[in-house]
């Protein structure tokens, strides 16, 4: 639920009433999770999501503050097979279709960073998001989020 009057309300509304929360995972009606969390030095933070076979999923993340604004990210299927692995990314987006039922795991790590702790934002979309504005694609939706993240950084 968007907080009335907050700048987030605009984006949260556009993204299907999902709330950006600090250290709180909130599954939205579209089957998506958005979260912003702190990643200390040499730390690793993992998240788990139960996904049914054949579901299309998209993971997007961005480092909001800290060091060189980069983070390592890794996504595994229920068998531990690595579907996605990138090092030192500031921002990335990865789409996949679940090949089996089960718990998918994705981790963000700062283990190879000697810099200060980081703040990382991600949006994990499970299943198709019914578009509020069918003419718009996800890129423009993401641009909205990036604008918001810039605002967020100033707070
Ligand atoms: C996966 O889960 C769905 C519903 O949750 C079920 O209908 C389907 O049979 C399951 N598939 C496998 C391969 O277990």
Tab-separated table of C-alpha atoms and ligand atoms in Angstrom:
chain	number	residue	atom	x	y	z
A	1	UNK	CA	0.000	0.000	0.000
A	2	UNK	CA	1.513	3.351	-0.896
A	3	UNK	CA	1.795	5.763	1.961
A	4	UNK	CA	-0.413	8.738	1.214
A	5	UNK	CA	1.533	11.846	0.417
A	6	UNK	CA	4.864	10.138	-0.017
A	7	UNK	CA	6.770	10.412	-3.238
A	8	UNK	CA	6.900	6.633	-3.270
A	9	UNK	CA	3.156	6.550	-3.664
A	10	UNK	CA	3.501	7.498	-7.322
A	11	UNK	CA	5.829	4.666	-8.149
A	12	UNK	CA	4.211	2.191	-5.803
A	13	UNK	CA	0.866	2.915	-7.430
A	14	UNK	CA	2.257	2.507	-10.903
A	15	UNK	CA	3.902	-0.737	-9.930
A	16	UNK	CA	0.682	-2.249	-8.697
A	17	UNK	CA	0.425	-1.012	-5.154
A	18	UNK	CA	3.681	-2.460	-4.008
A	19	UNK	CA	5.491	-0.933	-1.102
A	20	UNK	CA	9.168	-0.315	-0.828
A	21	UNK	CA	10.082	-1.264	2.681
A	22	UNK	CA	13.214	-1.219	4.723
A	23	UNK	CA	14.183	-4.738	5.748
A	24	UNK	CA	10.663	-5.929	5.194
A	25	UNK	CA	9.672	-8.254	2.400
A	26	UNK	CA	6.231	-7.416	1.104
A	27	UNK	CA	4.709	-9.651	-1.555
A	28	UNK	CA	2.432	-7.559	-3.713
A	29	UNK	CA	-0.696	-8.563	-5.608
A	30	UNK	CA	1.363	-9.015	-8.771
A	31	UNK	CA	3.522	-11.598	-7.031
A	32	UNK	CA	6.468	-9.287	-6.685
A	33	UNK	CA	8.765	-8.339	-3.868
A	34	UNK	CA	10.555	-5.053	-3.544
A	35	UNK	CA	13.017	-4.482	-0.813
A	36	UNK	CA	15.834	-2.183	0.144
A	37	UNK	CA	18.359	-3.606	2.540
A	38	UNK	CA	21.743	-2.852	4.045
A	39	UNK	CA	24.685	-5.010	3.100
A	40	UNK	CA	27.572	-4.673	5.579
A	41	UNK	CA	31.248	-5.204	4.716
A	42	UNK	CA	32.056	-8.759	3.709
A	43	UNK	CA	28.429	-9.746	4.060
A	44	UNK	CA	26.051	-11.858	2.069
A	45	UNK	CA	22.281	-11.602	2.103
A	46	UNK	CA	20.064	-14.257	0.541
A	47	UNK	CA	16.385	-14.265	-0.303
A	48	UNK	CA	14.116	-17.188	-1.105
A	49	UNK	CA	11.085	-17.377	-3.323
A	50	UNK	CA	8.797	-20.337	-4.049
A	51	UNK	CA	8.095	-20.432	-7.753
A	52	UNK	CA	5.939	-22.758	-9.836
A	53	UNK	CA	7.270	-24.357	-12.981
A	54	UNK	CA	6.808	-22.274	-16.130
A	55	UNK	CA	6.515	-18.957	-14.293
A	56	UNK	CA	8.377	-16.078	-15.861
A	57	UNK	CA	10.377	-14.099	-13.343
A	58	UNK	CA	12.461	-10.970	-13.421
A	59	UNK	CA	15.028	-9.870	-10.897
A	60	UNK	CA	16.175	-6.270	-11.028
A	61	UNK	CA	18.571	-4.718	-8.586
A	62	UNK	CA	20.491	-1.553	-8.021
A	63	UNK	CA	23.044	-0.409	-5.490
A	64	UNK	CA	21.743	2.830	-4.000
A	65	UNK	CA	24.628	3.827	-1.758
A	66	UNK	CA	28.068	2.680	-0.751
A	67	UNK	CA	31.576	2.190	-2.070
A	68	UNK	CA	31.728	1.904	-5.819
A	69	UNK	CA	28.004	1.175	-5.998
A	70	UNK	CA	28.619	-2.403	-6.973
A	71	UNK	CA	27.507	-5.749	-5.639
A	72	UNK	CA	27.774	-9.426	-6.545
A	73	UNK	CA	24.529	-11.203	-7.317
A	74	UNK	CA	23.747	-14.857	-7.789
A	75	UNK	CA	20.528	-16.724	-8.502
A	76	UNK	CA	20.076	-20.472	-8.083
A	77	UNK	CA	17.268	-22.853	-8.928
A	78	UNK	CA	15.877	-25.384	-6.379
A	79	UNK	CA	18.696	-27.820	-7.256
A	80	UNK	CA	21.373	-25.226	-6.629
A	81	UNK	CA	22.071	-24.769	-10.320
A	82	UNK	CA	23.348	-21.255	-10.974
A	83	UNK	CA	21.029	-19.405	-13.345
A	84	UNK	CA	22.627	-16.023	-13.015
A	85	UNK	CA	25.879	-14.839	-11.582
A	86	UNK	CA	27.417	-11.416	-11.927
A	87	UNK	CA	30.162	-9.693	-10.013
A	88	UNK	CA	30.467	-6.023	-9.171
A	89	UNK	CA	27.317	-4.824	-10.809
A	90	UNK	CA	25.800	-1.469	-10.013
A	91	UNK	CA	22.566	-2.349	-11.702
A	92	UNK	CA	21.230	-5.336	-13.599
A	93	UNK	CA	18.064	-7.060	-14.701
A	94	UNK	CA	17.654	-10.771	-15.323
A	95	UNK	CA	14.613	-12.605	-16.662
A	96	UNK	CA	14.134	-16.351	-16.568
A	97	UNK	CA	11.374	-18.932	-16.725
A	98	UNK	CA	11.261	-21.361	-13.810
A	99	UNK	CA	12.149	-24.819	-15.090
A	100	UNK	CA	10.712	-26.567	-12.020
A	101	UNK	CA	8.645	-26.058	-8.896
A	102	UNK	CA	10.576	-25.149	-5.829
A	103	UNK	CA	12.450	-22.571	-3.851
A	104	UNK	CA	14.657	-20.272	-5.845
A	105	UNK	CA	17.423	-18.513	-4.014
A	106	UNK	CA	19.160	-15.279	-4.829
A	107	UNK	CA	21.984	-13.700	-2.938
A	108	UNK	CA	23.694	-10.345	-2.894
A	109	UNK	CA	27.183	-10.250	-1.560
A	110	UNK	CA	29.756	-7.703	-0.608
A	111	UNK	CA	32.318	-10.366	0.198
A	112	UNK	CA	34.956	-9.106	-2.194
A	113	UNK	CA	34.523	-5.462	-1.353
A	114	UNK	CA	36.866	-3.562	0.894
A	115	UNK	CA	34.580	-0.563	0.860
A	116	UNK	CA	31.871	0.547	3.204
A	117	UNK	CA	28.566	-1.183	3.547
A	118	UNK	CA	25.995	-0.726	0.836
A	119	UNK	CA	22.312	-0.196	0.398
A	120	UNK	CA	20.801	-2.417	-2.254
A	121	UNK	CA	17.378	-2.213	-3.809
A	122	UNK	CA	15.745	-5.031	-5.721
A	123	UNK	CA	12.463	-5.916	-7.325
A	124	UNK	CA	11.693	-9.573	-7.848
A	125	UNK	CA	8.771	-10.071	-10.162
A	126	UNK	CA	7.149	-13.511	-10.227
A	127	UNK	CA	4.727	-14.009	-13.081
A	128	UNK	CA	3.497	-11.455	-15.537
A	129	UNK	CA	2.696	-8.032	-14.177
A	130	UNK	CA	-0.561	-6.798	-15.688
A	131	UNK	CA	0.567	-3.467	-17.142
A	132	UNK	CA	-1.218	-0.382	-15.883
A	133	UNK	CA	-0.244	1.397	-19.057
A	134	UNK	CA	-0.005	-1.202	-21.825
A	135	UNK	CA	1.874	1.154	-24.147
A	136	UNK	CA	4.683	1.472	-21.649
A	137	UNK	CA	7.350	-1.146	-21.339
A	138	UNK	CA	9.331	-2.127	-18.303
A	139	UNK	CA	12.218	0.084	-19.285
A	140	UNK	CA	10.158	3.207	-18.738
A	141	UNK	CA	8.769	1.778	-15.516
A	142	UNK	CA	12.317	1.229	-14.379
A	143	UNK	CA	13.241	4.782	-15.299
A	144	UNK	CA	10.552	5.893	-12.882
A	145	UNK	CA	12.131	3.809	-10.163
A	146	UNK	CA	15.566	5.178	-10.940
A	147	UNK	CA	14.219	8.700	-10.562
A	148	UNK	CA	12.769	7.718	-7.231
A	149	UNK	CA	16.031	6.166	-6.150
A	150	UNK	CA	17.764	9.460	-6.904
A	151	UNK	CA	15.234	11.209	-4.683
A	152	UNK	CA	15.708	8.546	-2.043
A	153	UNK	CA	19.453	9.136	-2.032
A	154	UNK	CA	18.947	12.765	-1.091
A	155	UNK	CA	16.930	11.934	2.014
B	1	LIG	C1	4.119	-27.788	-9.886
B	1	LIG	O1	3.126	-27.170	-9.093
B	1	LIG	C2	1.869	-27.097	-9.708
B	1	LIG	C3	0.926	-26.309	-8.817
B	1	LIG	O2	1.546	-25.821	-7.685
B	1	LIG	C4	1.342	-28.506	-9.986
B	1	LIG	O3	0.090	-28.428	-10.629
B	1	LIG	C5	2.342	-29.239	-10.850
B	1	LIG	O4	1.926	-30.565	-11.014
B	1	LIG	C6	3.727	-29.208	-10.236
B	1	LIG	N1	4.681	-29.783	-11.178
B	1	LIG	C7	5.613	-30.646	-10.813
B	1	LIG	C8	6.525	-31.113	-11.895
B	1	LIG	O5	5.741	-31.024	-9.664
